[in-house]
PDB file of C-alpha atoms in Angstrom:
ATOM      1  CA  UNK A 835      83.185  25.566 108.874  1.00 87.00           C
ATOM      2  CA  UNK A 836      82.390  27.821 105.948  1.00 95.00           C
ATOM      3  CA  UNK A 837      82.317  26.098 102.567  1.00 97.00           C
ATOM      4  CA  UNK A 838      83.731  27.872  99.523  1.00 98.00           C
ATOM      5  CA  UNK A 839      83.026  27.106  95.869  1.00 98.00           C
ATOM      6  CA  UNK A 840      84.993  28.835  93.129  1.00 98.00           C
ATOM      7  CA  UNK A 841      83.938  29.359  89.521  1.00 98.00           C
ATOM      8  CA  UNK A 842      84.803  31.459  86.497  1.00 98.00           C
ATOM      9  CA  UNK A 843      88.088  29.953  85.444  1.00 98.00           C
ATOM     10  CA  UNK A 844      88.838  29.314  81.810  1.00 98.00           C
ATOM     11  CA  UNK A 845      91.265  29.763  78.963  1.00 98.00           C
ATOM     12  CA  UNK A 846      92.171  33.191  77.603  1.00 98.00           C
ATOM     13  CA  UNK A 847      94.864  34.732  75.497  1.00 98.00           C
ATOM     14  CA  UNK A 848      97.460  36.988  77.048  1.00 98.00           C
ATOM     15  CA  UNK A 849      96.024  40.456  77.532  1.00 98.00           C
ATOM     16  CA  UNK A 850      92.539  39.098  78.090  1.00 98.00           C
ATOM     17  CA  UNK A 851      90.303  39.218  81.146  1.00 98.00           C
ATOM     18  CA  UNK A 852      88.488  36.800  83.429  1.00 98.00           C
ATOM     19  CA  UNK A 853      86.301  37.256  86.480  1.00 98.00           C
ATOM     20  CA  UNK A 854      86.423  34.614  89.178  1.00 98.00           C
ATOM     21  CA  UNK A 855      83.689  34.092  91.756  1.00 98.00           C
ATOM     22  CA  UNK A 856      83.640  32.356  95.104  1.00 98.00           C
ATOM     23  CA  UNK A 857      80.355  31.494  96.770  1.00 98.00           C
ATOM     24  CA  UNK A 858      80.574  31.126 100.537  1.00 97.00           C
ATOM     25  CA  UNK A 859      78.110  29.220 102.705  1.00 97.00           C
ATOM     26  CA  UNK A 860      78.464  31.816 105.464  1.00 94.00           C
ATOM     27  CA  UNK A 861      79.946  35.221 106.090  1.00 94.00           C
ATOM     28  CA  UNK A 862      83.617  35.655 106.921  1.00 95.00           C
ATOM     29  CA  UNK A 863      85.334  38.841 107.991  1.00 96.00           C
ATOM     30  CA  UNK A 864      88.103  38.382 105.473  1.00 97.00           C
ATOM     31  CA  UNK A 865      88.203  36.536 102.163  1.00 98.00           C
ATOM     32  CA  UNK A 866      90.717  36.292  99.407  1.00 98.00           C
ATOM     33  CA  UNK A 867      92.480  34.378  96.680  1.00 98.00           C
ATOM     34  CA  UNK A 868      95.674  32.442  96.407  1.00 98.00           C
ATOM     35  CA  UNK A 869      97.032  30.492  93.460  1.00 97.00           C
ATOM     36  CA  UNK A 870      99.202  27.502  92.679  1.00 96.00           C
ATOM     37  CA  UNK A 871     100.797  27.154  89.283  1.00 91.00           C
ATOM     38  CA  UNK A 872     103.967  26.376  87.356  1.00 87.00           C
ATOM     39  CA  UNK A 873     105.402  29.861  87.950  1.00 83.00           C
ATOM     40  CA  UNK A 874     104.121  30.537  91.475  1.00 78.00           C
ATOM     41  CA  UNK A 875     104.070  27.364  93.524  1.00 85.00           C
ATOM     42  CA  UNK A 876     101.912  29.173  96.052  1.00 93.00           C
ATOM     43  CA  UNK A 877     101.166  32.859  95.934  1.00 96.00           C
ATOM     44  CA  UNK A 878      98.746  34.933  97.936  1.00 97.00           C
ATOM     45  CA  UNK A 879      96.984  37.030  95.320  1.00 98.00           C
ATOM     46  CA  UNK A 880      94.516  39.369  97.019  1.00 98.00           C
ATOM     47  CA  UNK A 881      92.406  39.708 100.162  1.00 98.00           C
ATOM     48  CA  UNK A 882      89.559  41.932 101.278  1.00 98.00           C
ATOM     49  CA  UNK A 883      88.034  42.425 104.719  1.00 97.00           C
ATOM     50  CA  UNK A 884      84.702  43.735 105.926  1.00 96.00           C
ATOM     51  CA  UNK A 885      86.255  47.108 106.742  1.00 96.00           C
ATOM     52  CA  UNK A 886      86.845  47.553 103.029  1.00 95.00           C
ATOM     53  CA  UNK A 887      90.598  47.080 103.235  1.00 98.00           C
ATOM     54  CA  UNK A 888      92.289  45.285 100.374  1.00 98.00           C
ATOM     55  CA  UNK A 889      95.747  43.820  99.937  1.00 98.00           C
ATOM     56  CA  UNK A 890      97.358  42.632  96.720  1.00 98.00           C
ATOM     57  CA  UNK A 891     100.451  40.778  95.668  1.00 97.00           C
ATOM     58  CA  UNK A 892     102.863  43.032  93.805  1.00 97.00           C
ATOM     59  CA  UNK A 893     102.621  40.798  90.771  1.00 96.00           C
ATOM     60  CA  UNK A 894      98.917  41.559  90.277  1.00 98.00           C
ATOM     61  CA  UNK A 895      98.507  45.059  91.651  1.00 98.00           C
ATOM     62  CA  UNK A 896      96.963  47.329  89.064  1.00 98.00           C
ATOM     63  CA  UNK A 897      95.674  44.419  86.995  1.00 98.00           C
ATOM     64  CA  UNK A 898      93.471  42.481  89.438  1.00 98.00           C
ATOM     65  CA  UNK A 899      90.614  43.838  91.537  1.00 98.00           C
ATOM     66  CA  UNK A 900      89.075  42.005  94.466  1.00 98.00           C
ATOM     67  CA  UNK A 901      85.537  42.739  95.605  1.00 98.00           C
ATOM     68  CA  UNK A 902      82.892  41.183  97.769  1.00 97.00           C
ATOM     69  CA  UNK A 903      79.106  41.186  97.802  1.00 96.00           C
ATOM     70  CA  UNK A 904      78.304  40.863 101.480  1.00 93.00           C
ATOM     71  CA  UNK A 905      74.589  40.486 100.847  1.00 94.00           C
ATOM     72  CA  UNK A 906      75.205  37.296  98.870  1.00 95.00           C
ATOM     73  CA  UNK A 907      78.478  36.148 100.473  1.00 95.00           C
ATOM     74  CA  UNK A 908      80.169  36.091  97.071  1.00 97.00           C
ATOM     75  CA  UNK A 909      83.774  37.057  96.506  1.00 98.00           C
ATOM     76  CA  UNK A 910      85.053  38.194  93.113  1.00 98.00           C
ATOM     77  CA  UNK A 911      88.392  38.609  91.422  1.00 98.00           C
ATOM     78  CA  UNK A 912      88.436  40.672  88.259  1.00 98.00           C
ATOM     79  CA  UNK A 913      91.600  39.842  86.354  1.00 98.00           C
ATOM     80  CA  UNK A 914      92.636  42.121  83.501  1.00 98.00           C
ATOM     81  CA  UNK A 915      95.667  42.144  81.230  1.00 98.00           C
ATOM     82  CA  UNK A 916      96.355  38.519  82.027  1.00 98.00           C
ATOM     83  CA  UNK A 917      99.875  37.227  81.473  1.00 97.00           C
ATOM     84  CA  UNK A 918     101.046  33.665  80.844  1.00 96.00           C
ATOM     85  CA  UNK A 919     102.588  33.639  84.324  1.00 95.00           C
ATOM     86  CA  UNK A 920      99.108  34.179  85.790  1.00 97.00           C
ATOM     87  CA  UNK A 921      98.124  30.679  84.685  1.00 97.00           C
ATOM     88  CA  UNK A 922      97.356  28.681  87.809  1.00 97.00           C
ATOM     89  CA  UNK A 923      94.704  27.046  89.909  1.00 98.00           C
ATOM     90  CA  UNK A 924      93.008  29.834  91.833  1.00 98.00           C
ATOM     91  CA  UNK A 925      91.632  29.126  95.296  1.00 98.00           C
ATOM     92  CA  UNK A 926      89.339  31.106  97.524  1.00 98.00           C
ATOM     93  CA  UNK A 927      90.126  31.346 101.249  1.00 98.00           C
ATOM     94  CA  UNK A 928      88.331  32.724 104.271  1.00 97.00           C
ATOM     95  CA  UNK A 929      89.400  33.944 107.694  1.00 96.00           C
ATOM     96  CA  UNK A 930      87.220  35.090 110.575  1.00 94.00           C
ATOM     97  CA  UNK A 931      89.577  37.537 112.234  1.00 94.00           C
ATOM     98  CA  UNK A 932      92.542  38.706 110.208  1.00 96.00           C
ATOM     99  CA  UNK A 933      92.605  41.928 108.249  1.00 97.00           C
ATOM    100  CA  UNK A 934      93.264  41.814 104.521  1.00 97.00           C
ATOM    101  CA  UNK A 935      96.945  42.635 104.934  1.00 97.00           C
ATOM    102  CA  UNK A 936      97.387  40.133 107.757  1.00 97.00           C
ATOM    103  CA  UNK A 937      95.699  37.437 105.685  1.00 97.00           C
ATOM    104  CA  UNK A 938      97.930  38.165 102.680  1.00 97.00           C
ATOM    105  CA  UNK A 939     101.026  37.922 104.875  1.00 96.00           C
ATOM    106  CA  UNK A 940      99.904  34.737 106.625  1.00 96.00           C
ATOM    107  CA  UNK A 941      98.925  33.087 103.358  1.00 95.00           C
ATOM    108  CA  UNK A 942     102.358  33.950 101.975  1.00 94.00           C
ATOM    109  CA  UNK A 943     104.255  32.612 104.962  1.00 95.00           C
ATOM    110  CA  UNK A 944     102.103  29.716 106.175  1.00 95.00           C
ATOM    111  CA  UNK A 945      99.764  28.793 103.342  1.00 93.00           C
ATOM    112  CA  UNK A 946      96.055  27.921 103.308  1.00 94.00           C
ATOM    113  CA  UNK A 947      96.159  25.721 106.400  1.00 93.00           C
ATOM    114  CA  UNK A 948      96.500  28.928 108.415  1.00 94.00           C
ATOM    115  CA  UNK A 949      93.131  30.088 107.078  1.00 94.00           C
ATOM    116  CA  UNK A 950      89.743  28.943 108.384  1.00 94.00           C
ATOM    117  CA  UNK A 951      88.697  27.483 105.033  1.00 96.00           C
ATOM    118  CA  UNK A 952      89.624  27.227 101.379  1.00 97.00           C
ATOM    119  CA  UNK A 953      87.926  25.894  98.281  1.00 97.00           C
ATOM    120  CA  UNK A 954      88.688  23.345  95.589  1.00 97.00           C
ATOM    121  CA  UNK A 955      89.931  25.855  93.061  1.00 98.00           C
ATOM    122  CA  UNK A 956      89.186  26.999  89.532  1.00 98.00           C
ATOM    123  CA  UNK A 957      91.707  26.706  86.711  1.00 98.00           C
ATOM    124  CA  UNK A 958      92.959  29.699  84.736  1.00 98.00           C
ATOM    125  CA  UNK A 959      94.915  29.099  81.527  1.00 97.00           C
ATOM    126  CA  UNK A 960      96.623  31.966  79.739  1.00 97.00           C
ATOM    127  CA  UNK A 961      98.088  31.393  76.301  1.00 96.00           C
ATOM    128  CA  UNK A 962     100.755  33.599  74.803  1.00 91.00           C
TER     129      UNK A 962
END
């Protein structure tokens, strides 16, 4: 089973930016982020697959950008114009088969147990 380790969380003021990273022990066709916080108990944030497809939650579209370095098996989430409601624990997840859109939908409906693996999370705090 692939192991995922997130990093890059921290505390920022509203309007600020953070870049999260997720190091994977092996390659997965699809990887992405979900979050758990006081506003969003569980929200699928963004996914990317090896065909270059991406899928975003409406709440972050236009502000967050997901990318992946396949040579290093590292997933990124660039978060700009952060809002207090973005404060949450951010988790990385991996899936061997689903496309980005499928993974976003499954994460929304079934949660991380439907994925092949997920990490321990990194905390993002946004102050107003």
